[in-house]
XYZ file of C-alpha atoms in Angstrom:
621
model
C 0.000 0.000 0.000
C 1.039 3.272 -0.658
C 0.239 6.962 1.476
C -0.933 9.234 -0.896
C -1.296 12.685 0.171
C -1.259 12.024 3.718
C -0.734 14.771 6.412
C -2.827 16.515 8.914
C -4.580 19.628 7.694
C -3.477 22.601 9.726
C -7.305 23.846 9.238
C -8.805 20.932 11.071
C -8.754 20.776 15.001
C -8.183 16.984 16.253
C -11.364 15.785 17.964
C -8.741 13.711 20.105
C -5.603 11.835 20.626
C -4.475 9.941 18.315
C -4.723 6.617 20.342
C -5.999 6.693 23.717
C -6.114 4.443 27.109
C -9.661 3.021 25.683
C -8.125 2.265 22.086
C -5.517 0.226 23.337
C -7.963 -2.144 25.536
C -10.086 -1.948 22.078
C -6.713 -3.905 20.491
C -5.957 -5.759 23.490
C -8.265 -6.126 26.163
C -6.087 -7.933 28.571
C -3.181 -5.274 28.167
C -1.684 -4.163 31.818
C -3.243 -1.060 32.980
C 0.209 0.897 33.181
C 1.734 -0.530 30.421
C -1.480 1.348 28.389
C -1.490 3.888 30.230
C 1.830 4.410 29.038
C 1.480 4.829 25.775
C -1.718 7.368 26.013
C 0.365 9.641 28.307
C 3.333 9.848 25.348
C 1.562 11.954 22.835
C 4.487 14.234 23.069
C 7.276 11.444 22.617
C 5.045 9.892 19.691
C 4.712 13.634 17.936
C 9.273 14.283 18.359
C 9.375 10.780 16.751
C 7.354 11.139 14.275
C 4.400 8.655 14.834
C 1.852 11.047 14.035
C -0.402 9.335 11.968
C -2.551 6.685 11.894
C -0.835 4.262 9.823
C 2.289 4.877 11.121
C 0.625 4.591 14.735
C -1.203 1.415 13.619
C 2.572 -0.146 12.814
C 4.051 1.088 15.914
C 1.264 -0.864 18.289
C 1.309 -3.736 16.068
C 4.771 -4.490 16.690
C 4.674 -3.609 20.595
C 1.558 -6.394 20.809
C 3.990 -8.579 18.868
C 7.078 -7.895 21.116
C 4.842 -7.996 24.501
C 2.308 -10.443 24.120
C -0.937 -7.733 23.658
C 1.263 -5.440 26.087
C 0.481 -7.785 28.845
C 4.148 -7.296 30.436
C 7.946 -5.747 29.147
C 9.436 -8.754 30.089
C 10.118 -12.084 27.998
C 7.918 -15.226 28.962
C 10.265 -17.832 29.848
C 7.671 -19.892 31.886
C 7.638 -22.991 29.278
C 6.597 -26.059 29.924
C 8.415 -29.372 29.409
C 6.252 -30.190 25.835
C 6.793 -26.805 25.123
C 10.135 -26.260 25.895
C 10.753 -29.629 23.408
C 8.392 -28.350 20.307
C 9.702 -25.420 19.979
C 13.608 -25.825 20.404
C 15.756 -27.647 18.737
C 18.322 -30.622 20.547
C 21.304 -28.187 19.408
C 19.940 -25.758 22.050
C 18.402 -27.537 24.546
C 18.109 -31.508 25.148
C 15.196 -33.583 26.190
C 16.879 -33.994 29.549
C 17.588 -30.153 30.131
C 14.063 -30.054 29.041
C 12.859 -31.856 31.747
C 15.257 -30.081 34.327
C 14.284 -26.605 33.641
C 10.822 -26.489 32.567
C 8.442 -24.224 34.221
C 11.721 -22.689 36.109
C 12.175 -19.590 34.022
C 15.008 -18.174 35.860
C 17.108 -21.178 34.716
C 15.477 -21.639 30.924
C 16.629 -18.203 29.986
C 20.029 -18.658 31.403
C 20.316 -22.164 29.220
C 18.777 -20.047 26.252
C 20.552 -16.925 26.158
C 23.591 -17.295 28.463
C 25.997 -17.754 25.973
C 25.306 -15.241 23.205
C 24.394 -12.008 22.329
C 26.892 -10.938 24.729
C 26.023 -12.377 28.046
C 28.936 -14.168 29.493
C 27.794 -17.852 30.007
C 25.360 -20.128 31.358
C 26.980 -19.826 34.910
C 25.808 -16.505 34.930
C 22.402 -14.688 35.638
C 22.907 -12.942 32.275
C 20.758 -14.463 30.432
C 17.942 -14.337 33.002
C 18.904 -10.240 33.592
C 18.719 -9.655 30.079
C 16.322 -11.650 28.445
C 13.671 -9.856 26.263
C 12.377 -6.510 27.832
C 10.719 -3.267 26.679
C 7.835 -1.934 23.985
C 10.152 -3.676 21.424
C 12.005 -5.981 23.339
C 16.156 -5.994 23.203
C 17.705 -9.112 24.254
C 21.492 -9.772 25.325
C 23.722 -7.646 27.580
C 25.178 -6.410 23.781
C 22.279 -4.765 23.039
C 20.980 -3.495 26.833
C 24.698 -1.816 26.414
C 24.207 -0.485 22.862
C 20.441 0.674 23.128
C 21.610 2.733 26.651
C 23.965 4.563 24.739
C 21.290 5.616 22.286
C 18.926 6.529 25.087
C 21.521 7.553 27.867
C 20.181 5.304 30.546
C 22.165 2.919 31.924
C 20.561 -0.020 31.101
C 23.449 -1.745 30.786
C 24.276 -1.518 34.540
C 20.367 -2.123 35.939
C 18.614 -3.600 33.388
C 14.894 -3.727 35.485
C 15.112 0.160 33.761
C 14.236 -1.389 29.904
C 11.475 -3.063 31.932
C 9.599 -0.130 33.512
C 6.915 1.528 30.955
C 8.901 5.466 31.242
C 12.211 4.039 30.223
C 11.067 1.002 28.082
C 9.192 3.126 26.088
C 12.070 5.711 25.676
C 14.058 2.798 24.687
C 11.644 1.943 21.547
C 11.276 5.184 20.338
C 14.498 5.894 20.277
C 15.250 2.420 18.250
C 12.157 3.024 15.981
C 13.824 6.277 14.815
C 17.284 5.063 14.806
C 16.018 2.650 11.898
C 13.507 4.948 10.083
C 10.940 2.861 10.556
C 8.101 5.344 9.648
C 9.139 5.031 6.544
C 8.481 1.465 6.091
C 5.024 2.635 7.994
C 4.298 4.732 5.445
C 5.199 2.269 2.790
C 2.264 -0.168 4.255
C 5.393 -2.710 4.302
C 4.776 -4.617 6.785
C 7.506 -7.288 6.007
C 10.138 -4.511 6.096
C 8.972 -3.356 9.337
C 9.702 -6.328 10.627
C 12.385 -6.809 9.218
C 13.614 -3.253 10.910
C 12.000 -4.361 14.394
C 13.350 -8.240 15.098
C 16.011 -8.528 11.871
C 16.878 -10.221 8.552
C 14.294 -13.174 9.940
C 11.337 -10.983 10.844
C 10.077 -13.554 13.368
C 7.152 -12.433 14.541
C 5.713 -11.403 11.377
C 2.302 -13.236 11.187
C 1.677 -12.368 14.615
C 2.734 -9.310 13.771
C 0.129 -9.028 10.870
C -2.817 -10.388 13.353
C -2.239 -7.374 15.717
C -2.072 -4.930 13.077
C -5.190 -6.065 11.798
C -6.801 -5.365 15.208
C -5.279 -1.753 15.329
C -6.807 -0.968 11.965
C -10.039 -2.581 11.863
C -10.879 -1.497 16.368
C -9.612 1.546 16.187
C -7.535 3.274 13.457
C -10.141 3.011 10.720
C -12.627 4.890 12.453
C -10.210 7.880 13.477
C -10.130 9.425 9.421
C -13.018 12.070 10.336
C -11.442 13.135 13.527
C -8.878 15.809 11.989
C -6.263 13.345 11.561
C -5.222 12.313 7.725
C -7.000 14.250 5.326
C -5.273 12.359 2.239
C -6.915 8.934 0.804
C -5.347 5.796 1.429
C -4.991 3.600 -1.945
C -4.918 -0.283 -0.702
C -2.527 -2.979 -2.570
C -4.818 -5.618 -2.150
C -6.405 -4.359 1.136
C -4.937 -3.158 4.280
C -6.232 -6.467 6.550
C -5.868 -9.747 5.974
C -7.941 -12.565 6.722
C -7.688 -14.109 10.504
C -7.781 -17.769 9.868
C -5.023 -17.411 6.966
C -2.775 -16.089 9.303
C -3.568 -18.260 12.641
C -2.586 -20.625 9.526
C 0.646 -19.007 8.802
C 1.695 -18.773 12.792
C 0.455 -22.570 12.943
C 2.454 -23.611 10.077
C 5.663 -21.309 11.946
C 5.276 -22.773 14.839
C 5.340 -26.669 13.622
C 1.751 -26.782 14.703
C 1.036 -27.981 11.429
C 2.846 -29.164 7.816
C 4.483 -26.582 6.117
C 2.595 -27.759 3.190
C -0.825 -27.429 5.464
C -3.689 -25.922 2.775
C -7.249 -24.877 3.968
C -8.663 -25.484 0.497
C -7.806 -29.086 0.627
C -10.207 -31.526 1.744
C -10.124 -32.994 5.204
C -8.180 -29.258 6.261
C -10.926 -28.504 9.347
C -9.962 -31.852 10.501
C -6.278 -31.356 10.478
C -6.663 -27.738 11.820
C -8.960 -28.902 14.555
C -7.114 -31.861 15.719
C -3.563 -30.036 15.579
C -5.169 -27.202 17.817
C -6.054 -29.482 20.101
C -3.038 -30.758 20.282
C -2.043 -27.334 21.228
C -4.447 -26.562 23.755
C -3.618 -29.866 25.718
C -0.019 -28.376 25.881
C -0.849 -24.801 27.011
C -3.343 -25.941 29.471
C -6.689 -24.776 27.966
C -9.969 -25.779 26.992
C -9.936 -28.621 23.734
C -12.196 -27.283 21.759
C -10.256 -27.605 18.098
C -11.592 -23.883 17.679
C -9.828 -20.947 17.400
C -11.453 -19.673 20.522
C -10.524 -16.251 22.313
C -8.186 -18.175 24.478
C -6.158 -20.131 21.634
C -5.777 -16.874 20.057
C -4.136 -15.605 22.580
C -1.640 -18.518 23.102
C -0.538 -18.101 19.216
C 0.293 -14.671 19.919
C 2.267 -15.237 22.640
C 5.887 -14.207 22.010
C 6.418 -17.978 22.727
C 5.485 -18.986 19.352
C 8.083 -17.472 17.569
C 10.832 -15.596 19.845
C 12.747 -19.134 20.306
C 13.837 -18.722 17.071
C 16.056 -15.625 18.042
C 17.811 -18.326 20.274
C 17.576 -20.758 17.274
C 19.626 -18.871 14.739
C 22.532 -16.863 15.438
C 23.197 -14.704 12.290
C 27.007 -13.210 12.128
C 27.310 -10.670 9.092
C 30.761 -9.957 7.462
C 30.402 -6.931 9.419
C 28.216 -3.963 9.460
C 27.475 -1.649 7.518
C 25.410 0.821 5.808
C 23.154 -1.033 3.200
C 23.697 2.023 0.557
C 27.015 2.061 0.117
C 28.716 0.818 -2.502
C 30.479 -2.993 -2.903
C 33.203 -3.529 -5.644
C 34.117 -6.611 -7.484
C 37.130 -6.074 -9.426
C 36.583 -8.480 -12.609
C 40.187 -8.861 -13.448
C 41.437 -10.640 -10.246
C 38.760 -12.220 -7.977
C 38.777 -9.741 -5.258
C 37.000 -7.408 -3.429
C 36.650 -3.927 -2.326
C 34.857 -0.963 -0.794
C 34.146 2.523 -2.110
C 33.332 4.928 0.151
C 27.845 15.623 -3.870
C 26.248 15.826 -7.189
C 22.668 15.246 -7.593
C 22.322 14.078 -10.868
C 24.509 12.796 -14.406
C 23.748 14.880 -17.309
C 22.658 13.064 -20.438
C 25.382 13.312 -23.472
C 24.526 11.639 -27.198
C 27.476 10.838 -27.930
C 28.922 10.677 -31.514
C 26.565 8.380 -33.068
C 29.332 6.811 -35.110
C 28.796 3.375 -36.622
C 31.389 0.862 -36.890
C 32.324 -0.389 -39.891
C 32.112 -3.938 -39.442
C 28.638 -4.375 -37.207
C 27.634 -7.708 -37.504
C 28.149 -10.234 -34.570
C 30.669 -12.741 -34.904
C 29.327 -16.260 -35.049
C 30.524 -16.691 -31.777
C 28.809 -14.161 -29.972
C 25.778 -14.774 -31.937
C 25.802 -18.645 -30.438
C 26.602 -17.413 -27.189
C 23.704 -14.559 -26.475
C 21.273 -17.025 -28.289
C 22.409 -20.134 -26.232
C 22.228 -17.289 -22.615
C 19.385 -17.310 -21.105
C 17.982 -14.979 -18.347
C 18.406 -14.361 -15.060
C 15.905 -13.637 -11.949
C 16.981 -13.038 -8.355
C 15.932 -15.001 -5.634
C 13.372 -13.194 -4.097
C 11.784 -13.037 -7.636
C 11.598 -17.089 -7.740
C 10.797 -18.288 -3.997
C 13.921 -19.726 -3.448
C 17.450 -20.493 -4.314
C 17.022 -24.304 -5.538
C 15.053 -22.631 -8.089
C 16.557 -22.802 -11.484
C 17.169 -19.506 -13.649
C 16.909 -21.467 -16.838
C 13.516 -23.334 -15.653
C 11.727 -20.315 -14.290
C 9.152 -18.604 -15.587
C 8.278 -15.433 -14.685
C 4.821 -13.319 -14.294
C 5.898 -10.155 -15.694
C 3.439 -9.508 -18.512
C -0.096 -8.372 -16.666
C -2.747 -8.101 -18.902
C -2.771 -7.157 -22.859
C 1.000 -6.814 -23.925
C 1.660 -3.923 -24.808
C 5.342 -3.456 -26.027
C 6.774 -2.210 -28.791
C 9.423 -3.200 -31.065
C 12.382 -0.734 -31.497
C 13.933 -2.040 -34.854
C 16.739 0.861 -35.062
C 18.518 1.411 -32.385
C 21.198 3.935 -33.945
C 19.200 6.958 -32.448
C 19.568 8.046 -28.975
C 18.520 6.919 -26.338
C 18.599 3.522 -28.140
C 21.909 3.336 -29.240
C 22.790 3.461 -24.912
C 20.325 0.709 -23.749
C 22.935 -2.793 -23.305
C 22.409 -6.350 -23.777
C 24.763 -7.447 -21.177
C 25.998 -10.987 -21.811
C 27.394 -12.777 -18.207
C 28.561 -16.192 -16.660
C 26.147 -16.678 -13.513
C 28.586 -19.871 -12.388
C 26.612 -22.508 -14.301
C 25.583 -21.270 -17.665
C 25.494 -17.628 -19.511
C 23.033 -15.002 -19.216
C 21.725 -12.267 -19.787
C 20.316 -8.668 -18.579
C 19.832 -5.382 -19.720
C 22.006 -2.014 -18.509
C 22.556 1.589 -19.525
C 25.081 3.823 -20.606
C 26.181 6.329 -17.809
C 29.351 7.638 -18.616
C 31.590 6.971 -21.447
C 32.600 3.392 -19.434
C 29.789 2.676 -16.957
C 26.696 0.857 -17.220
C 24.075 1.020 -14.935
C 22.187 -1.998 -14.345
C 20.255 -4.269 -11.385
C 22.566 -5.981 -8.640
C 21.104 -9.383 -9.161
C 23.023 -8.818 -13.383
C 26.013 -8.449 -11.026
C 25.985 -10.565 -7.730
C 23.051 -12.994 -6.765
C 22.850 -11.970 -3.413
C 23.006 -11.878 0.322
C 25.509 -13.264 2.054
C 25.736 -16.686 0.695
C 25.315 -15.212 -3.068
C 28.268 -15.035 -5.240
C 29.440 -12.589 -7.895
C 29.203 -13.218 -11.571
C 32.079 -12.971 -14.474
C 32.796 -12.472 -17.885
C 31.144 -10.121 -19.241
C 30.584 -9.240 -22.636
C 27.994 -5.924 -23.193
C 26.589 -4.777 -26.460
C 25.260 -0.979 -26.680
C 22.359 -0.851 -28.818
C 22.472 -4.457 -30.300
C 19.814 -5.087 -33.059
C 19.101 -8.638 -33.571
C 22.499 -9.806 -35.777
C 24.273 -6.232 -35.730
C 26.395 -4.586 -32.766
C 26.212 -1.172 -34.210
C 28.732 0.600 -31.786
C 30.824 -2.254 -30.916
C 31.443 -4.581 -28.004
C 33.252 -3.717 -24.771
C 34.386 -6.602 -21.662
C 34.430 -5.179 -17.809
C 36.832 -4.723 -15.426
C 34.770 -3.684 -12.087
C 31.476 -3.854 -10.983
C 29.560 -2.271 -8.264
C 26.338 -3.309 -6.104
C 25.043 -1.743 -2.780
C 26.043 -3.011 0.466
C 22.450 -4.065 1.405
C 22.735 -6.356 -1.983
C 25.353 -8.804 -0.688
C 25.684 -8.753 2.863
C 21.696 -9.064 3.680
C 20.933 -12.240 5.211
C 17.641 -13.158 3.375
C 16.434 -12.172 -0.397
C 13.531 -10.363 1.060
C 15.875 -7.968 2.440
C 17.876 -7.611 -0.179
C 15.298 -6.658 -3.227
C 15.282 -3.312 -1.516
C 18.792 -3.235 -2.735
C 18.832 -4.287 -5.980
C 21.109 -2.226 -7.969
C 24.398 -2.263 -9.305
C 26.871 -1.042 -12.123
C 29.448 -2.528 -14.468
C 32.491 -0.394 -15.479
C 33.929 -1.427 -18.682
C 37.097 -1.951 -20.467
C 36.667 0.735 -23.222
C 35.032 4.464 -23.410
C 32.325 3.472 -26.115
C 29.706 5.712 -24.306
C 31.581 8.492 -26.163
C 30.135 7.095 -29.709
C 26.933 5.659 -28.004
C 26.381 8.673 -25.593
C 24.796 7.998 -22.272
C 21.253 8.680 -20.634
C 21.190 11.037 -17.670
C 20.080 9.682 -13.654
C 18.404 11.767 -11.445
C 16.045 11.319 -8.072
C 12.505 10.924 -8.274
C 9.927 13.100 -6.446
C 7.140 11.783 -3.978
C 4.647 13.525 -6.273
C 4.810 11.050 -9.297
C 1.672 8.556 -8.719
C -0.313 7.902 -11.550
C 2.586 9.755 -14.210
C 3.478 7.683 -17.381
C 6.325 5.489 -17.170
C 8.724 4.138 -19.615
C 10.896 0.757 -19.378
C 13.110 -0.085 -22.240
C 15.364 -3.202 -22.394
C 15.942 -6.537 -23.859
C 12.932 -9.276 -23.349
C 14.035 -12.927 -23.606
C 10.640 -14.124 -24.767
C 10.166 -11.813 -28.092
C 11.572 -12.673 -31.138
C 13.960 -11.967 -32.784
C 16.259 -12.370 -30.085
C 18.777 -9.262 -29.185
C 15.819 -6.663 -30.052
C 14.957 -3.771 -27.915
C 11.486 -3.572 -26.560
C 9.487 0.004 -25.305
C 6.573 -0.468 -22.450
C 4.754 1.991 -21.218
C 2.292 1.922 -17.937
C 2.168 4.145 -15.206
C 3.369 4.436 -11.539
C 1.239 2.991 -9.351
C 2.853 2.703 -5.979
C 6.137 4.695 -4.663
C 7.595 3.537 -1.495
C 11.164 5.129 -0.475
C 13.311 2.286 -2.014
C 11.089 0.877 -4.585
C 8.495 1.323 -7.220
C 5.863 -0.686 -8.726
C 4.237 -0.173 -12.111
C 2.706 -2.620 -14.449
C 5.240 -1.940 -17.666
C 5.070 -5.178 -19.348
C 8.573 -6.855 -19.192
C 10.122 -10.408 -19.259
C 13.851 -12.122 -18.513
C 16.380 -10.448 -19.663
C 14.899 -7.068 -18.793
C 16.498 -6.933 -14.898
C 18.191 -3.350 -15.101
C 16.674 -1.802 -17.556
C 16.304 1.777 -17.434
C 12.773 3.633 -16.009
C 12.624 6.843 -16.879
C 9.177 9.422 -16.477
C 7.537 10.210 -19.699
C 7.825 14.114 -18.379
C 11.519 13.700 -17.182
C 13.551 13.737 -20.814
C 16.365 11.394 -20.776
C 17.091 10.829 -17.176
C 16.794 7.433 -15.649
C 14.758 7.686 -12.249
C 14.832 3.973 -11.479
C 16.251 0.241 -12.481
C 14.067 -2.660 -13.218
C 14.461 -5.467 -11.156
C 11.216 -8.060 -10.781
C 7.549 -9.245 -11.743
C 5.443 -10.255 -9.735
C 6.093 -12.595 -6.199
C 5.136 -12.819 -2.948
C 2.467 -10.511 -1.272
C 1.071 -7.225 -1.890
C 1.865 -5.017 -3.870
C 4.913 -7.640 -5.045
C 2.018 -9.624 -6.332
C 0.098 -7.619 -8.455
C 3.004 -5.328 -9.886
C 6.694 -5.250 -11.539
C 8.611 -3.670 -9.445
C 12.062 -1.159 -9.971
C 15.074 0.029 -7.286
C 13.867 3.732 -7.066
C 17.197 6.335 -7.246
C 17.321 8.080 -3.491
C 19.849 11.189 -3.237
C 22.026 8.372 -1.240
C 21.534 6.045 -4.411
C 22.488 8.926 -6.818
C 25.728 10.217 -4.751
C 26.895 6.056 -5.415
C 25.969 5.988 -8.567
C 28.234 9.432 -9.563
C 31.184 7.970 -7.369
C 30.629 4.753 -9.302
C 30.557 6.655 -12.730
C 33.522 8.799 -11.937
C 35.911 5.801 -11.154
């Protein structure tokens, strides 16, 4: 979903808060009195962060009901029981015996559990115990009590009860939901990338996560438009709640509760459902009704259900670092480096001079016929998916392209076929000229990903190839670039935020074939034309440009989402505004996956100011 046009009119008088003591019981009737009270008594805090409307309010409660149980208490759960204790844990972290020992003593199961990461200092300590989970959004690990009381300048550290008293613990969230720019992922409707923001790469937590934000929305938030709050519309991807049952599903299916394969369109699935929440009752103690009763609800949501999986995986990056800065791969030796303000590159045509000779050899021509095209991860589900096998949905409705069957003009002459090995076969993407050696193009033409992606080699890019004929000439590479948040993310989800990249090459033919301009795009695009032109696998001939025009639909602050018709082999090809001349505003990266908006639109890496300062150091190299 995308905000469009929301702000507060400074001619309308609020009729009242923004969320009150009675709108939290309205999301969670069994919330603690204090803890609630809490939150009504911040308007102040909520307005210096930022949280000042109702979406962005709506994301901030959902993820405190996540952390906290339905803001029953700021301190982690460890009461599990024996069965529990077993079901949820793996034998790596705790065996059936320990089990047994240390059920329903929660002193000692968050010692076992934590005691030896996240910076506590053993199991023969109390660490784990004084520094389990606490807070609105709940830090975990004497590393991070010491790290969030540096942002907050209490010393946490030194007496954690502090992160677990409402004053301080709410301090403490504020100050991490600002640190990460979460409203802007609020904004966005993303609830994935909130998240991701709030608990990490794994976003455990996030179909609990979606329950409680469907309770905000549909109690309380929905109602609050005529009370002098937004004054904008919202536009929905596909709605803003989701159905209940689906996602009791999803947190059944997370929680091993049921097969990962579980379906409730498949016969015999009220059965299953009913006899695995049984199960589930008998272990938690309550009634076994096989219903999703008020009670059972309320057990799924419990942190419980999914915070043993912080414990379960302990994620170590490379190191850290800012997702927007700018990765190297030098393509000469196989090595590896970092690069560290303009606003925009100018566009220059170039020469226009043909080459003599323009006809492919015969070995190029059997080398981009026999490529084929590449997708990233997020794009197919999953990395046992095959490249070569996949088959994308990137053409939504009536096809619309058109065939460009000269490309000597500008800005033809700069779009490139880019012709790379992936590590198994040849493929290929699109790019464009930005300088008289650099090509701009996606990351996942460069790198395939996250941290346990590799980079890709020899490259071979054509400017302005026209089925048989390489009008300007060929050029290799000798560097390419990606962002940070590209390779060292932990999961593809995270990293299609990131997707973006450039190739420098091993000549200066942009000074025949000229090269398009890049520039930011405004917030106040929705519903302007837009324009993607690359190389589709699936058209014949092959190696002919293709033009597709839609218009932009949704604009979050890393992405876009249109519905230009594309296909394989168009990953980083150029978006540019009908309105904006030659300037590229964005790279095309994806069709459709996943949820909403993924899965009704393409989607593009959007140029930031951040984006366009790499993009001129990565030019000017």
């Amino acid at each position: 979903m995308v905000v469009i046009g929301v702000a507060i009119s400074p001619g309308i008088a609020r009729a009242e808060q923004l969320v009150t003591f009675d709108d939290i019981k309205k999301i969670s009737p069994r919330a603690d009195d204090a803890l609630a009270r809490a939150i009504a008594d911040a308007e102040d805090q909520f307005a210096e962060h930022g949280i000042t409307t109702r979406l962005r309010m709506a994301h901030f409660l959902s993820q405190v009901m996540t952390e906290t149980g339905g803001l029953k208490r700021l301190d982690e759960n460890m009461n599990y029981s024996e069965a529990t204790l077993i079901r949820v844990f793996s034998r790596r972290t705790i065996s059936r015996a320990k089990a047994a020992e240390v059920a329903r003593k929660p002193r000692e199961v968050a010692n076992w559990v934590y005691g030896a990461r996240l910076g506590n200092r053993g199991r023969d300590t109390d660490d784990g115990w004084n520094y389990r989970g606490s807070g609105y959004i709940q830090l975990t690990g004497l590393s991070n009590f010491r790290k969030r009381g540096v942002e907050i300048n209490l010393p946490i550290a030194d007496d954690p009860e502090l992160a677990r008293q409402p004053d301080a613990g709410l301090r403490a969230a504020l100050a991490y939901w600002s640190a990460r720019n979460i409203n802007a992922a609020a904004d966005d409707h993303d609830r994935h990338r909130v998240r991701v923001l709030v608990n990490g790469p794994a976003a455990h937590g996030y179909a609990q996560a979606k329950v409680w934000f469907n309770k905000a929305w549909s109690n309380v938030f929905q109602a609050k438009e005529g009370a002098g709050f937004e004054t904008g519309a919202f536009e929905m991807a596909g709605g803003i709640v989701e159905d209940e049952v689906a996602l009791f599903d999803d947190i059944m299916r997370e929680s091993g509760l049921v097969p990962d394969d579980f379906s409730s369109t498949e016969s015999g699935s009220e059965d299953e459902r009913a006899e695995a929440l049984r199960e589930f009752q008998a272990e938690r103690g309550l009634t076994e009704t096989g219903e999703l009763d008020e009670a059972t609800q309320e057990a799924l949501l419990d942190p419980i259900e999914w915070r043993y999986r912080d414990a379960e995986v302990v994620v170590t990056p490379t190191e850290t670092r800012n997702p927007e800065e700018g990765v190297e791969f030098n393509l000469r030796p196989e090595t590896a480096t970092e690069s560290g303000a303009l606003m925009s590159i100018e566009p220059d045509m170039g020469t226009g001079e043909v080459e003599e000779n323009v006809q492919l050899t015969a070995d190029e021509s059997a080398a981009l016929i026999d490529a084929r095209s590449i997708y990233a991860e997020y794009e197919m589900g999953a990395a046992s998916v095959e490249p070569e096998t996949f088959v994308p949905f990137s053409v939504i409705g009536e096809d619309d392209r058109v065939a460009i069957t000269d490309t000597r003009g500008f800005p033809e002459r700069a779009i490139v076929q880019t012709l790379f090995n992936n590590g198994r076969s040849d493929s290929l993407c699109t790019g464009t000229m930005i300088s008289k050696d650099t090509v701009l193009t996606a990351g996942h033409c460069i790198h395939s990903g996250t941290q346990a992606g590799r980079p890709y080699s020899n490259y071979r890019l054509v400017p302005g190839r026209n089925v048989g004929a390489a009008p300007f000439g060929r050029c290799g590479a000798i560097a390419a670039y990606t962002l940070s948040g590209w390779v060292n993310s932990v999961t593809s989800l995270e990293a299609r935020y990131y997707d973006l990249g450039a190739i420098k090459l091993d000549c200066d033919i942009g000074l025949t074939t000229g090269w398009m301009g890049v520039t930011t795009m405004n917030d106040d695009q929705i519903e302007k034309p837009t324009i993607v032109h690359g190389y589709a696998a699936d058209k014949a001939p092959p190696g002919r440009q293709w033009v597709s025009t839609d218009k932009l639909r949704i604009l979050w602050d890393l992405k876009g989402f249109y519905q230009n018709d594309t296909f394989g082999g168009t990953s980083g090809s150029p978006v540019m505004m009908s309105d904006a001349g030659d300037y590229i505003v964005g790279v095309h990266t994806n069709g459709l996956h996943g949820e909403e908006p993924w899965a009704s639109n393409n989607a593009f890496t959007r140029i930031t100011p951040t984006r366009m300062s790499e993009i001129i150091n990565w030019a000017g190299r």
